[in-house]
Structure formats: structure tokens, C-alpha cells
Short mmCIF file of N, CA and C in Angstrom, two decimals:
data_model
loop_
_atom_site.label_atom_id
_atom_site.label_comp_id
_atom_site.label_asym_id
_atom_site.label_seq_id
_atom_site.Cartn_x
_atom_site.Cartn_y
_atom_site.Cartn_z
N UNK A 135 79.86 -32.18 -105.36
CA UNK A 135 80.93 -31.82 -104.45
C UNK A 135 80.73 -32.46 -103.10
N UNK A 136 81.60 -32.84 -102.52
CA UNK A 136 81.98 -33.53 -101.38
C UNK A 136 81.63 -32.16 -100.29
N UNK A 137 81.17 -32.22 -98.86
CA UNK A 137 80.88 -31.69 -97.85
C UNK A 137 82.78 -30.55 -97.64
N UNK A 138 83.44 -31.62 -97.61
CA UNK A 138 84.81 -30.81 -97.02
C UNK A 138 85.17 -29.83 -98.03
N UNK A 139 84.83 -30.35 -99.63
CA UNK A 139 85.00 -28.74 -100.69
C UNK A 139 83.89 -27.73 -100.26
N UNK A 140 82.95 -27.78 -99.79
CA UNK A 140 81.58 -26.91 -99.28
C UNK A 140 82.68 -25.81 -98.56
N UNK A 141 83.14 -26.54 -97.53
CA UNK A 141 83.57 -25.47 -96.49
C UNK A 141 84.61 -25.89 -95.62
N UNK A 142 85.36 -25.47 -94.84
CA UNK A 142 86.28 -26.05 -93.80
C UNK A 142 86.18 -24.79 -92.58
N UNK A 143 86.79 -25.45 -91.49
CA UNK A 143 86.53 -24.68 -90.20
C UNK A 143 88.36 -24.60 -90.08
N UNK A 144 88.14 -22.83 -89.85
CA UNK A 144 89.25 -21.83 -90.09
C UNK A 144 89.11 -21.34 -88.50
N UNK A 145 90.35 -20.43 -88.54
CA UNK A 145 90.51 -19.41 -86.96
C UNK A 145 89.93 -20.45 -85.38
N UNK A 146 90.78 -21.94 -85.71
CA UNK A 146 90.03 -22.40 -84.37
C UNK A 146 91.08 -22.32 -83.56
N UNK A 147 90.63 -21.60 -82.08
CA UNK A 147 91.37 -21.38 -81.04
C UNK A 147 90.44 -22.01 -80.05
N UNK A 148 91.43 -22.21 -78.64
CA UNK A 148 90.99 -22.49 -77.79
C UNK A 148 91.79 -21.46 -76.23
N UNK A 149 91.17 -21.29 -75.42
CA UNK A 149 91.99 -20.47 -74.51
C UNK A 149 91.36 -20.63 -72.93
N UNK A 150 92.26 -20.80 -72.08
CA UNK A 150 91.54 -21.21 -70.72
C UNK A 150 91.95 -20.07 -69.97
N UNK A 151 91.13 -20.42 -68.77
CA UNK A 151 91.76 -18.65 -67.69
C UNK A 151 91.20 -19.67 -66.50
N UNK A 152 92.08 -19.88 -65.38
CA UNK A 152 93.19 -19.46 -65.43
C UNK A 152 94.39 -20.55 -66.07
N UNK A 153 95.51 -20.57 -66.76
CA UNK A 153 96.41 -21.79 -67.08
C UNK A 153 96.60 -22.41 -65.60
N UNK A 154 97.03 -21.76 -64.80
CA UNK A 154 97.58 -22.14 -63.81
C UNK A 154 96.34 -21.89 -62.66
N UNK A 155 95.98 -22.90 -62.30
CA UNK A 155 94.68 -23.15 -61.10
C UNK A 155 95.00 -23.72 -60.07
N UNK A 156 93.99 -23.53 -58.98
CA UNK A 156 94.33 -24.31 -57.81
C UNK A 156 92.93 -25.15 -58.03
N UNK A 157 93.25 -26.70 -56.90
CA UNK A 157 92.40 -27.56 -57.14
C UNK A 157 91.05 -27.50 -57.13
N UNK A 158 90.78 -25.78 -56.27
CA UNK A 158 89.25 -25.61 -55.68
C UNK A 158 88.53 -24.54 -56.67
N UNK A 159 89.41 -24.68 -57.75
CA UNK A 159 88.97 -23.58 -58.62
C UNK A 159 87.83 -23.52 -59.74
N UNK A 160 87.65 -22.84 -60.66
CA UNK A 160 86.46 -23.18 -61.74
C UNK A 160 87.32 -22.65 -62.92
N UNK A 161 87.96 -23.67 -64.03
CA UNK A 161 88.28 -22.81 -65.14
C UNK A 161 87.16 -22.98 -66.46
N UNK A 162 87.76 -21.79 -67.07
CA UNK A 162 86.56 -21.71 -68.16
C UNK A 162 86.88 -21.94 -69.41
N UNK A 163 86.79 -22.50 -70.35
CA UNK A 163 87.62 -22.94 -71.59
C UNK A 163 86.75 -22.20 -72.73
N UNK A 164 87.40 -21.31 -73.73
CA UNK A 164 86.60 -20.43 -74.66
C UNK A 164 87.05 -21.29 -76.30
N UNK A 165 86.23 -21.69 -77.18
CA UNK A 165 86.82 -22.07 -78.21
C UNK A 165 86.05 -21.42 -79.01
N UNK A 166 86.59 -21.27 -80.16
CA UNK A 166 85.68 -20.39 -81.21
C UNK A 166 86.26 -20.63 -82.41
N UNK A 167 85.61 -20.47 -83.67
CA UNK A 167 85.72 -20.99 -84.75
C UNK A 167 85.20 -20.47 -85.91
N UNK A 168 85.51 -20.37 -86.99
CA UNK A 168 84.36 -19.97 -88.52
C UNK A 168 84.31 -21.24 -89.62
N UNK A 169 83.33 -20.98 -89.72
CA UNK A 169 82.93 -22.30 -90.62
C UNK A 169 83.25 -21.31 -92.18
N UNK A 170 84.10 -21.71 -92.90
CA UNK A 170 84.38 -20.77 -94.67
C UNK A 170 84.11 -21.41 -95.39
N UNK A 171 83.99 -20.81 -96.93
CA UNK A 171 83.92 -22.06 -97.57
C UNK A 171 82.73 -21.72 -98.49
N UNK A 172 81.98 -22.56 -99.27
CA UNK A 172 81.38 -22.30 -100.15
C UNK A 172 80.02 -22.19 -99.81
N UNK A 173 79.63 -22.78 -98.58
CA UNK A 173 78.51 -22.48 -98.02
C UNK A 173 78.38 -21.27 -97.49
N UNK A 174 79.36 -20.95 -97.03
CA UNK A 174 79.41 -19.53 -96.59
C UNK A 174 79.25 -18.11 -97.81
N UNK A 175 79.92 -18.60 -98.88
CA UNK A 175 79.75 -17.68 -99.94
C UNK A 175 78.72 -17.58 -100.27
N UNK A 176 77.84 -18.76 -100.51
CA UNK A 176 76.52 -18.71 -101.13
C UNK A 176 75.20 -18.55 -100.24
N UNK A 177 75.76 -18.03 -98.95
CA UNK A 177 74.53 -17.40 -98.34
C UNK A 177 74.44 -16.38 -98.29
N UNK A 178 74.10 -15.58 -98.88
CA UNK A 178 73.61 -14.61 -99.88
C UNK A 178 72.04 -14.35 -100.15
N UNK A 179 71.84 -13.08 -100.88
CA UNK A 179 70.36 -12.46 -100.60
C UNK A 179 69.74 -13.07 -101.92
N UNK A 180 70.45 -13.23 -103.09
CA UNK A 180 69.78 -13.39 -104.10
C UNK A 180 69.82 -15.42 -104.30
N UNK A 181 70.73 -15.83 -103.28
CA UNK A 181 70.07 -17.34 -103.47
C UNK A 181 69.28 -17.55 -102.18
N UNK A 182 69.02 -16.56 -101.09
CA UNK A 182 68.05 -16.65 -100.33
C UNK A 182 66.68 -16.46 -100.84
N UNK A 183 66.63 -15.73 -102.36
CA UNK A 183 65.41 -15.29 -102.59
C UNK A 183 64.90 -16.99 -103.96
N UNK A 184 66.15 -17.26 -104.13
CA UNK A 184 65.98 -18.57 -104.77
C UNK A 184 65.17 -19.46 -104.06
N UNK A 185 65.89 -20.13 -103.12
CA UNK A 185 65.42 -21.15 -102.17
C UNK A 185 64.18 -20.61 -101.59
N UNK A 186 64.05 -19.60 -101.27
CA UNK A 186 62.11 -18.96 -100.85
C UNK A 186 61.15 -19.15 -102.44
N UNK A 187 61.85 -19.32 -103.08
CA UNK A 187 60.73 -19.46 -104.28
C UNK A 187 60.49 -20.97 -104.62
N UNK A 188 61.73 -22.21 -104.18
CA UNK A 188 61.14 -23.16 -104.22
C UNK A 188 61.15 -23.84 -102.86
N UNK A 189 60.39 -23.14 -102.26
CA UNK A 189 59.73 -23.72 -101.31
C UNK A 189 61.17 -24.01 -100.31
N UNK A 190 62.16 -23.86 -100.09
CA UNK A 190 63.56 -24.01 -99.36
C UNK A 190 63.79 -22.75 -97.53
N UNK A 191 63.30 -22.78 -97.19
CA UNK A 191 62.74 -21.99 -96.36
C UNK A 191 63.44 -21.70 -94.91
N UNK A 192 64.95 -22.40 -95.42
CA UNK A 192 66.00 -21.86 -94.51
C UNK A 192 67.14 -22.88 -94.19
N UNK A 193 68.26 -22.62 -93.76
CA UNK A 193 69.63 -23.64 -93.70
C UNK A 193 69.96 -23.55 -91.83
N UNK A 194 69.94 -24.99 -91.89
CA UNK A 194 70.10 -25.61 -90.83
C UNK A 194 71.13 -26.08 -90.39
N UNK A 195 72.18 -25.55 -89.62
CA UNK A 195 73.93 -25.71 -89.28
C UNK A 195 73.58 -26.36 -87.85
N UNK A 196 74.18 -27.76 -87.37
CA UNK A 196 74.12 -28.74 -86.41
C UNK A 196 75.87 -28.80 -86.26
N UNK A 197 75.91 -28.14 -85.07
CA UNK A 197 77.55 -28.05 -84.49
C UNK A 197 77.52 -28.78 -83.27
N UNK A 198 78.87 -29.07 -83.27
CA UNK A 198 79.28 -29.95 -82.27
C UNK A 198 80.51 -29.49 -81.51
N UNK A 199 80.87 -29.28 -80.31
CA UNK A 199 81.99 -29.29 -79.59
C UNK A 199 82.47 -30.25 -78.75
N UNK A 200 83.80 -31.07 -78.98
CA UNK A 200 83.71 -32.01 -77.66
C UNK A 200 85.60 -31.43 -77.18
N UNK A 201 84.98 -30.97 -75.55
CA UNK A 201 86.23 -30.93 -74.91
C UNK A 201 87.02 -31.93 -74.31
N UNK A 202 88.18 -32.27 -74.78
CA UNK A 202 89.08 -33.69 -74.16
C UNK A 202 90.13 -33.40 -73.45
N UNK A 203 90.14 -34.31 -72.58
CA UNK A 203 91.79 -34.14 -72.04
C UNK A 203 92.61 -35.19 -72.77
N UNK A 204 93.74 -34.78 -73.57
CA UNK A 204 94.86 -35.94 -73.93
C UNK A 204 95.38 -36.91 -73.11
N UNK A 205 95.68 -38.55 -73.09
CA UNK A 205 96.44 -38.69 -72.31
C UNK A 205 98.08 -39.60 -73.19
N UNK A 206 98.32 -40.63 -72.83
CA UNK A 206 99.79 -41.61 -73.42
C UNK A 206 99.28 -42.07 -74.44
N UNK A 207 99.74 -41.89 -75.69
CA UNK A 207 99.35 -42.58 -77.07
C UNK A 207 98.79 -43.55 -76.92
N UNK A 208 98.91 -44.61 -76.23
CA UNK A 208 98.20 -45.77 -76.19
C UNK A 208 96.44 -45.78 -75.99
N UNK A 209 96.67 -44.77 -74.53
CA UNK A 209 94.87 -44.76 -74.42
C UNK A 209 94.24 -43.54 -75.01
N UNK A 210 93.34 -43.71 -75.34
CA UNK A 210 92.67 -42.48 -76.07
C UNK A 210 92.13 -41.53 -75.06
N UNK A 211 91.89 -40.27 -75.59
CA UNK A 211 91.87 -39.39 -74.83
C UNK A 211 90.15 -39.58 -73.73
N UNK A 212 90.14 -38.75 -72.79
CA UNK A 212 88.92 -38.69 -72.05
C UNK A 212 88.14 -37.46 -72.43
N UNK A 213 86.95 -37.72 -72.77
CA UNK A 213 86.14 -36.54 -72.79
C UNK A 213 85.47 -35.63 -71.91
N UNK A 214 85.92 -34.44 -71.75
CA UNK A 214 85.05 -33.92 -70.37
C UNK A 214 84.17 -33.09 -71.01
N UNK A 215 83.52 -32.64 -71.60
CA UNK A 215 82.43 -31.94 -72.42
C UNK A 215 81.99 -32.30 -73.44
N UNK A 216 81.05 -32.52 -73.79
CA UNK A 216 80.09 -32.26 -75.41
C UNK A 216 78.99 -31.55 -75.37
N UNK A 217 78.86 -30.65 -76.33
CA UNK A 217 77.99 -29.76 -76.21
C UNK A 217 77.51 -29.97 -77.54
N UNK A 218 76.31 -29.77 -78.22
CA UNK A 218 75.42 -29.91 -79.17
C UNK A 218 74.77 -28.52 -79.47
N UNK A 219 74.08 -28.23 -80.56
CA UNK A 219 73.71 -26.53 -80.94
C UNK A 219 73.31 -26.45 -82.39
N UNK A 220 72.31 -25.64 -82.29
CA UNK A 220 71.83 -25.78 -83.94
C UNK A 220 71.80 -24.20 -83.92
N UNK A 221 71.89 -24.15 -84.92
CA UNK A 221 71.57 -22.42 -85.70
C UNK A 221 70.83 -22.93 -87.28
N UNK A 222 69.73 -21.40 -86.64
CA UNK A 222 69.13 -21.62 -88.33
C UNK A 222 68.86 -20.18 -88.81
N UNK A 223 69.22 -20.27 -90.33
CA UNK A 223 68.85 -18.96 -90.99
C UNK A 223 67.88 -19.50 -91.64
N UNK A 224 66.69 -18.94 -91.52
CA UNK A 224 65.28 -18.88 -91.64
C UNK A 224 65.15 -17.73 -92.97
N UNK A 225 64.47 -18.41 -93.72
CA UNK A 225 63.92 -17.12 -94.79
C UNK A 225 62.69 -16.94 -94.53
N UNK A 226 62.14 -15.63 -95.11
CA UNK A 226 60.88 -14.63 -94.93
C UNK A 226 60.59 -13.56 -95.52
N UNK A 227 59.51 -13.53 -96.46
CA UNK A 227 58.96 -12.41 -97.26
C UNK A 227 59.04 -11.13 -96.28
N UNK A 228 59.59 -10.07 -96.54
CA UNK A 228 59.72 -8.96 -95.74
C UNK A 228 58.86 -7.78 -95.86
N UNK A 229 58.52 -7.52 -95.32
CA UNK A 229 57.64 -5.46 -95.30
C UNK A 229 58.51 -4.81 -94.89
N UNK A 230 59.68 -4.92 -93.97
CA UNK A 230 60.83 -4.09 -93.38
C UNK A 230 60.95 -3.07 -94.33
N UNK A 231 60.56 -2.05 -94.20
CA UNK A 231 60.86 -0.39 -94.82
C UNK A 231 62.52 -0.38 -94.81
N UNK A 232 62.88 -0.44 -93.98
CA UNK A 232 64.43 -0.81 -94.07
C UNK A 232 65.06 -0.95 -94.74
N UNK A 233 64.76 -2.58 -95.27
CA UNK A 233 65.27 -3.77 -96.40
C UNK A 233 64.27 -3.33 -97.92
N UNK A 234 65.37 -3.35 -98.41
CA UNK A 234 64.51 -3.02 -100.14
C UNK A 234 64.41 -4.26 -100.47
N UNK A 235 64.37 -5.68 -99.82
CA UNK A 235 64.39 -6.80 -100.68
C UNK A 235 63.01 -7.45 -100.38
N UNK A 236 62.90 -8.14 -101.60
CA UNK A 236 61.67 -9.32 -101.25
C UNK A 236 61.63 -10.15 -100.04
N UNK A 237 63.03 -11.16 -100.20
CA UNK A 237 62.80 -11.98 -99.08
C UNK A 237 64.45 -11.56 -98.44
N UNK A 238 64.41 -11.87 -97.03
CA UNK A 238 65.61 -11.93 -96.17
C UNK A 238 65.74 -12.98 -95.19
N UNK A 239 66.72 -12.88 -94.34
CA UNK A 239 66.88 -13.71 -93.70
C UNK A 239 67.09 -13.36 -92.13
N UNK A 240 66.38 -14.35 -91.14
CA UNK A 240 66.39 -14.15 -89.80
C UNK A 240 67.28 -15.37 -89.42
N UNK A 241 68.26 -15.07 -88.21
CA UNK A 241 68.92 -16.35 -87.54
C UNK A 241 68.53 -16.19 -86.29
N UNK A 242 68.19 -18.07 -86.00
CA UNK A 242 67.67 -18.39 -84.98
C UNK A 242 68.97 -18.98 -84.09
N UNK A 243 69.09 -18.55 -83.24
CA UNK A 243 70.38 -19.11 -82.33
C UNK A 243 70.35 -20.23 -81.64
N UNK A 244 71.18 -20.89 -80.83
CA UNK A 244 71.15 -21.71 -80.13
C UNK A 244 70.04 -21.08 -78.19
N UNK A 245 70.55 -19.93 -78.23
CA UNK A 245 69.99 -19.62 -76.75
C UNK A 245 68.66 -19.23 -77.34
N UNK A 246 67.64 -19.79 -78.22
CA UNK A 246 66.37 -19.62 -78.71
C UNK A 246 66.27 -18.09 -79.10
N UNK A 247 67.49 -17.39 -79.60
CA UNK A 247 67.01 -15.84 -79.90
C UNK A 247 67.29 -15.81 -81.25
N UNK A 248 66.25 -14.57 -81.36
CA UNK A 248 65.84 -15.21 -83.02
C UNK A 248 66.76 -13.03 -83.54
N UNK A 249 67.69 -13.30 -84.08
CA UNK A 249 68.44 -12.35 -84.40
C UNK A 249 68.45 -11.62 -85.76
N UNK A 250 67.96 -10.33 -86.00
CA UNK A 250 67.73 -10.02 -87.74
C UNK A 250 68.78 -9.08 -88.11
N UNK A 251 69.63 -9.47 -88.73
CA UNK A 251 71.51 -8.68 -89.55
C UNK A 251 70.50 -7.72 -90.47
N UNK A 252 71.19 -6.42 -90.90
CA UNK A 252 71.22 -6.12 -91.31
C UNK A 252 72.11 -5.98 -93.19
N UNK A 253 72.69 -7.03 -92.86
CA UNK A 253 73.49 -7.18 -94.10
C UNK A 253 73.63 -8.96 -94.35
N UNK A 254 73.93 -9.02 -95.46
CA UNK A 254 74.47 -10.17 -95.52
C UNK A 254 75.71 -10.86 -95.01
N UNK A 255 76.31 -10.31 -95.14
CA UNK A 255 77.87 -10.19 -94.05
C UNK A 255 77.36 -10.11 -92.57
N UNK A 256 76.67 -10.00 -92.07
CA UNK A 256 76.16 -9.81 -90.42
C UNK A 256 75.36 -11.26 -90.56
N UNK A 257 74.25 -11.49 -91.17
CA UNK A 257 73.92 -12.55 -91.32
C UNK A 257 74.81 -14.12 -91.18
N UNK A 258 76.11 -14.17 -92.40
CA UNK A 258 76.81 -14.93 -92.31
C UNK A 258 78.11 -15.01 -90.67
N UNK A 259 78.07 -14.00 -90.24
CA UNK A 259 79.00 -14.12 -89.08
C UNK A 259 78.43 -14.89 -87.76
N UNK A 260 76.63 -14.01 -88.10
CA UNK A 260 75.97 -14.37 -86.89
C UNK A 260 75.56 -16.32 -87.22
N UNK A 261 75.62 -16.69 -88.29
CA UNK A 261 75.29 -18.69 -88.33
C UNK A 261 76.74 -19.12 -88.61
N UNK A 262 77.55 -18.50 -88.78
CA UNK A 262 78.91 -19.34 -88.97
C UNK A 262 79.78 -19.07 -88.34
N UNK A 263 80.05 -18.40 -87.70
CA UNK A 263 81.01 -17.84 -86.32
C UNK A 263 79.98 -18.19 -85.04
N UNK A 264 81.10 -19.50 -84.25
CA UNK A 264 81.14 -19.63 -83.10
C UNK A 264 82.16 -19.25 -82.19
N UNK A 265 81.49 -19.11 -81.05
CA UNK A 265 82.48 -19.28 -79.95
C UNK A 265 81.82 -19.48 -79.03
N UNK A 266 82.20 -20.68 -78.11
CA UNK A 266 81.55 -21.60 -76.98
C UNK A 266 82.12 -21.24 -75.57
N UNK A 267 81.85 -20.95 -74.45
CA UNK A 267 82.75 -21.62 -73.39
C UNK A 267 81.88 -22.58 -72.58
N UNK A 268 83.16 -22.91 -72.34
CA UNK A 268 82.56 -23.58 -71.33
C UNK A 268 83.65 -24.04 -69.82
N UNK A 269 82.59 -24.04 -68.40
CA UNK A 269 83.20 -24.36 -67.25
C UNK A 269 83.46 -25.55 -66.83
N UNK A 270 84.43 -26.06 -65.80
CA UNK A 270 84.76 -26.91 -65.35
C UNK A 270 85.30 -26.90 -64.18
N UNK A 271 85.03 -27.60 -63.17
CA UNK A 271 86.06 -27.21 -61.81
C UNK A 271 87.73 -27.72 -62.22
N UNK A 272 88.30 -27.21 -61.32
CA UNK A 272 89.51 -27.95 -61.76
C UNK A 272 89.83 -29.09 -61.02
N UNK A 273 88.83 -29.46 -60.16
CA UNK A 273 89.52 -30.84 -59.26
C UNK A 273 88.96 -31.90 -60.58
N UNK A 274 87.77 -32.02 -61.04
CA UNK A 274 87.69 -32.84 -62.38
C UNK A 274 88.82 -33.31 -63.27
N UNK A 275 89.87 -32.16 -63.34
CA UNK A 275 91.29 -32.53 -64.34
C UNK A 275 91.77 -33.54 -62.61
N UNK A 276 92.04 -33.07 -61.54
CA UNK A 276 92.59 -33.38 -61.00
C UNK A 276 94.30 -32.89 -60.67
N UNK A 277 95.37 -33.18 -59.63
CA UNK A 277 96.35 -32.09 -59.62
C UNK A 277 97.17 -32.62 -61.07
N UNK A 278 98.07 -31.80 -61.44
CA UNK A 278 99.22 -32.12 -62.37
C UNK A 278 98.64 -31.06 -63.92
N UNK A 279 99.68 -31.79 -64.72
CA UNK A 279 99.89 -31.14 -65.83
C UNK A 279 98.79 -32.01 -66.69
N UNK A 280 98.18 -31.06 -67.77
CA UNK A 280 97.35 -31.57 -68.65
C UNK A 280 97.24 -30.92 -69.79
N UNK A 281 97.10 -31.91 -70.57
CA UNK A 281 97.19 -31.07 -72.41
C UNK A 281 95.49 -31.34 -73.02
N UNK A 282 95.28 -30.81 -73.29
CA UNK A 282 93.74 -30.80 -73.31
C UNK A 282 93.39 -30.05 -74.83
N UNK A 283 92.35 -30.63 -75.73
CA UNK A 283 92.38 -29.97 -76.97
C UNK A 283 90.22 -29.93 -77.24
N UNK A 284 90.18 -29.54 -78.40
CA UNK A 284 88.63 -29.18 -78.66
C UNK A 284 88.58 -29.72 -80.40
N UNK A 285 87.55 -30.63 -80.58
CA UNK A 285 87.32 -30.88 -81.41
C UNK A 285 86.12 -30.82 -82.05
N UNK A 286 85.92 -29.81 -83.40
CA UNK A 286 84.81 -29.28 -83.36
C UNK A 286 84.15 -29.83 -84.90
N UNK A 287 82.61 -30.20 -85.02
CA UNK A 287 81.87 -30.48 -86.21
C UNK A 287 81.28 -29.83 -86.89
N UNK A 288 81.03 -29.49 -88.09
CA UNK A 288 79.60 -29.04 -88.47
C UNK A 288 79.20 -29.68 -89.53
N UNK A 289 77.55 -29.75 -89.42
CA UNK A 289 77.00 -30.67 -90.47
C UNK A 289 75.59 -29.74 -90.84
N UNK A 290 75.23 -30.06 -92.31
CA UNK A 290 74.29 -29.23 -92.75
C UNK A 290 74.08 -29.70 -93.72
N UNK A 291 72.38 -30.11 -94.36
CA UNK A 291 71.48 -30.85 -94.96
C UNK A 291 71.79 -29.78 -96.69
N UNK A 292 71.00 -30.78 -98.00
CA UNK A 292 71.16 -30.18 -98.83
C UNK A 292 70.29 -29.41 -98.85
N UNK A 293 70.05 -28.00 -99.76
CA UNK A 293 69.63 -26.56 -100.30
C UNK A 293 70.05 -26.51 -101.63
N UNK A 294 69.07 -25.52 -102.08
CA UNK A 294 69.46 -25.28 -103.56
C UNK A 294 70.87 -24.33 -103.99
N UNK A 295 71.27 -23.96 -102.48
CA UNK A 295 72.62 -23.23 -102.86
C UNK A 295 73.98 -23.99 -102.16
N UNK A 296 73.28 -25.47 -101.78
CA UNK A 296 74.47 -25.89 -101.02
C UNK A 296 74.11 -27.39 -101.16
N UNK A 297 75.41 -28.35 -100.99
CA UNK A 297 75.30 -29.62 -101.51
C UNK A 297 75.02 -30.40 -99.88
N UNK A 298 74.63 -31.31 -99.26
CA UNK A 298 74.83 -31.57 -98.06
C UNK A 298 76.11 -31.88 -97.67
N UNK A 299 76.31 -31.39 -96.38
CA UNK A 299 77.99 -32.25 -96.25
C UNK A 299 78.31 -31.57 -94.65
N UNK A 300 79.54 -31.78 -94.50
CA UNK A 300 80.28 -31.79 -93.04
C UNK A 300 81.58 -31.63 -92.95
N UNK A 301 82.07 -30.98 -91.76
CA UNK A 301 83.59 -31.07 -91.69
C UNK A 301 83.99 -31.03 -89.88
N UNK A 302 84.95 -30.99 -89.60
CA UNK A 302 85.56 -31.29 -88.51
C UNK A 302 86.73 -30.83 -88.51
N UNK A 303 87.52 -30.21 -87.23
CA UNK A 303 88.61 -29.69 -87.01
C UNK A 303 89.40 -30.20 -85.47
N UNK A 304 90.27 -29.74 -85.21
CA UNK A 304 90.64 -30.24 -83.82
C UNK A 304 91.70 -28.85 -83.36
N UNK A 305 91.76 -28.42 -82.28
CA UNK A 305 92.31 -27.22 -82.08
C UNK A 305 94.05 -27.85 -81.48
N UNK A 306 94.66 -26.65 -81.38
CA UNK A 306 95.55 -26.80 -80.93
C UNK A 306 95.94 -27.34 -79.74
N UNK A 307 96.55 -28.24 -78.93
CA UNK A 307 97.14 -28.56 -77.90
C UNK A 307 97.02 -27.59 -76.88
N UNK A 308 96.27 -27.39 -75.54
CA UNK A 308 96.66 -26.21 -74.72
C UNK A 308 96.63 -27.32 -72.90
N UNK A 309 98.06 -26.74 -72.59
CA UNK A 309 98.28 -27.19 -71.55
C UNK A 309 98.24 -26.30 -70.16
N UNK A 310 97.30 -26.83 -68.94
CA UNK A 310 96.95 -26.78 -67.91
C UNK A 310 97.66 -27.67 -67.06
N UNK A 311 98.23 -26.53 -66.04
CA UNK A 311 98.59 -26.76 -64.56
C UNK A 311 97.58 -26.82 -63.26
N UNK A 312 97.36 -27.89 -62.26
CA UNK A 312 96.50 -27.75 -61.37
C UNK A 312 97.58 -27.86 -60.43
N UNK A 313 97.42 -27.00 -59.29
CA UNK A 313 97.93 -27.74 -57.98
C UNK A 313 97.54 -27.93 -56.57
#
């Protein structure tokens, strides 16, 4: 299977505050996203306990955000952000009185915090649900109207419950006023 049957990136929004700014201002742009898909299905407790038995010892998601401003069909757009970010779900033989299972899984975040779900469903939200912001002054856009969009990656190596592969999305059009 090809990377884009693995999974595709669903629920991508983007949202700024304020739309309407003055030139001396700071806006903040929020985008967020879920990665679905078959990678997502198959992270799970009983092919987590697979991949810990041959030696597979956790899945490694490498995301990408790049914020653009649009401009006239002719020239391509300008980039004012890229941001880079890894998340990893880490497997690990457990003692957790808690967890009745052999092995589980810990996710390691991008802000180096290392986060333990209680479920598998908590697990999968916490490595496949993003949401980024990020700041910008607004004299950077400069005054006038601007259509500005977010285009987002993810890429992730092969596992015994997942084939290697990648996908990419681009958000909706959102237009900003400076004056």
C-alpha cells in the first residue's frame, strides 16, 4: 500500500485572531489537524505488543507546517513560517498496576514531554491530533488585504503494523485585513 491509502489528514482548519489588525499588532494563527487512516487504526495495544516482540520499539510521526501568504497566480506564494516536530509513541514492558497489559505505550511530544494515555484512544489523539499556533506581527503581512493558507505534512517510517508513507493537505483560504 501506498503512504496516502495508510492515512489522510482530515478536520484541517486554520483560524487567526485578530481578522482585522492594526499594523502594530501581533496576530496568532491556530491550525490543527488529524492524521486518519490506517495508521491510525492500527495503533493499537495488541500490535503494540507485536512490534515490542520483534524488536520494533516505537512509531515515529515527522510533521510539518508551512504558513504562506497567497499572492497573483503567476508568482507563487511567500512563506512566512515553517515549523518542524516529531512525536513518538514509544513502546515499554509495563509494571503499571493500572494497565493489565504486557507492553504499552508512552508519547513523546514535540515540547520534550513524555505523556502516558490511559487508553488507546488517548494514546492515538495524543500522536495524531495536532494543533500548532503560531505568531506573527502584522507589519510582516504589511497594510492591505491578504489570503493566507497552511499547508501541512506527515511522514512516518515502516513498522510491522504500518507500511512507510506520507501525506499532505492544504487548509482553507483565510483572509486578513491590516490597516
Amino acid at each position: 500500500m501506498k503512504g496516502e491509502q495508510w492515512a489522510s489528514i482530515q478536520d484541517l482548519t486554520i483560524v487567526a485572531s485578530p481578522q482585522l489588525a492594526k499594523l502594530d499588532d501581533n496576530l496568532a494563527f491556530t491550525v490543527g489537524f488529524k492524521l486518519k487512516g490506517g495508521i491510525r487504526r492500527n495503533f493499537v495495544r495488541p500490535l503494540w505488543e507485536k512490534a515490542y516482540d520483534e524488536h520494533d520499539l516505537g512509531l515515529r510521526m515527522a510533521y510539518r507546517v508551512d504558513l504562506s501568504k497567497q499572492r497573483v497566480k503567476v508568482l507563487p506564494g511567500s512563506e512566512l513560517k515553517r515549523e518542524k516536530f516529531v512525536r513518538r509513541g514509544v513502546f515499554f514492558w509495563t509494571r503499571n498496576p493500572e494497565l493489565p497489559y504486557r507492553v504499552w505505550a508512552t508519547i513523546a511530544t514535540e515540547f520534550e514531554t513524555i505523556l502516558y494515555p490511559k487508553t488507546e484512544e488517548e494514546a492515538q489523539t495524543m500522536l495524531f491530533d495536532v494543533t500548532r499556533t503560531f505568531e506573527l506581527p502584522a507589519s510582516k503581512l504589511g497594510k492591505g488585504h491578504h489570503t493566507l493558507e497552511a499547508k501541512v505534512h506527515a511522514k512516518w517510517g515502516k513498522h510491522v503494523f504500518t507500511e512507510r508513507g506520507e501525506t499532505a493537505a492544504k487548509t482553507p483560504v483565510l483572509k486578513i485585513d491590516v490597516r
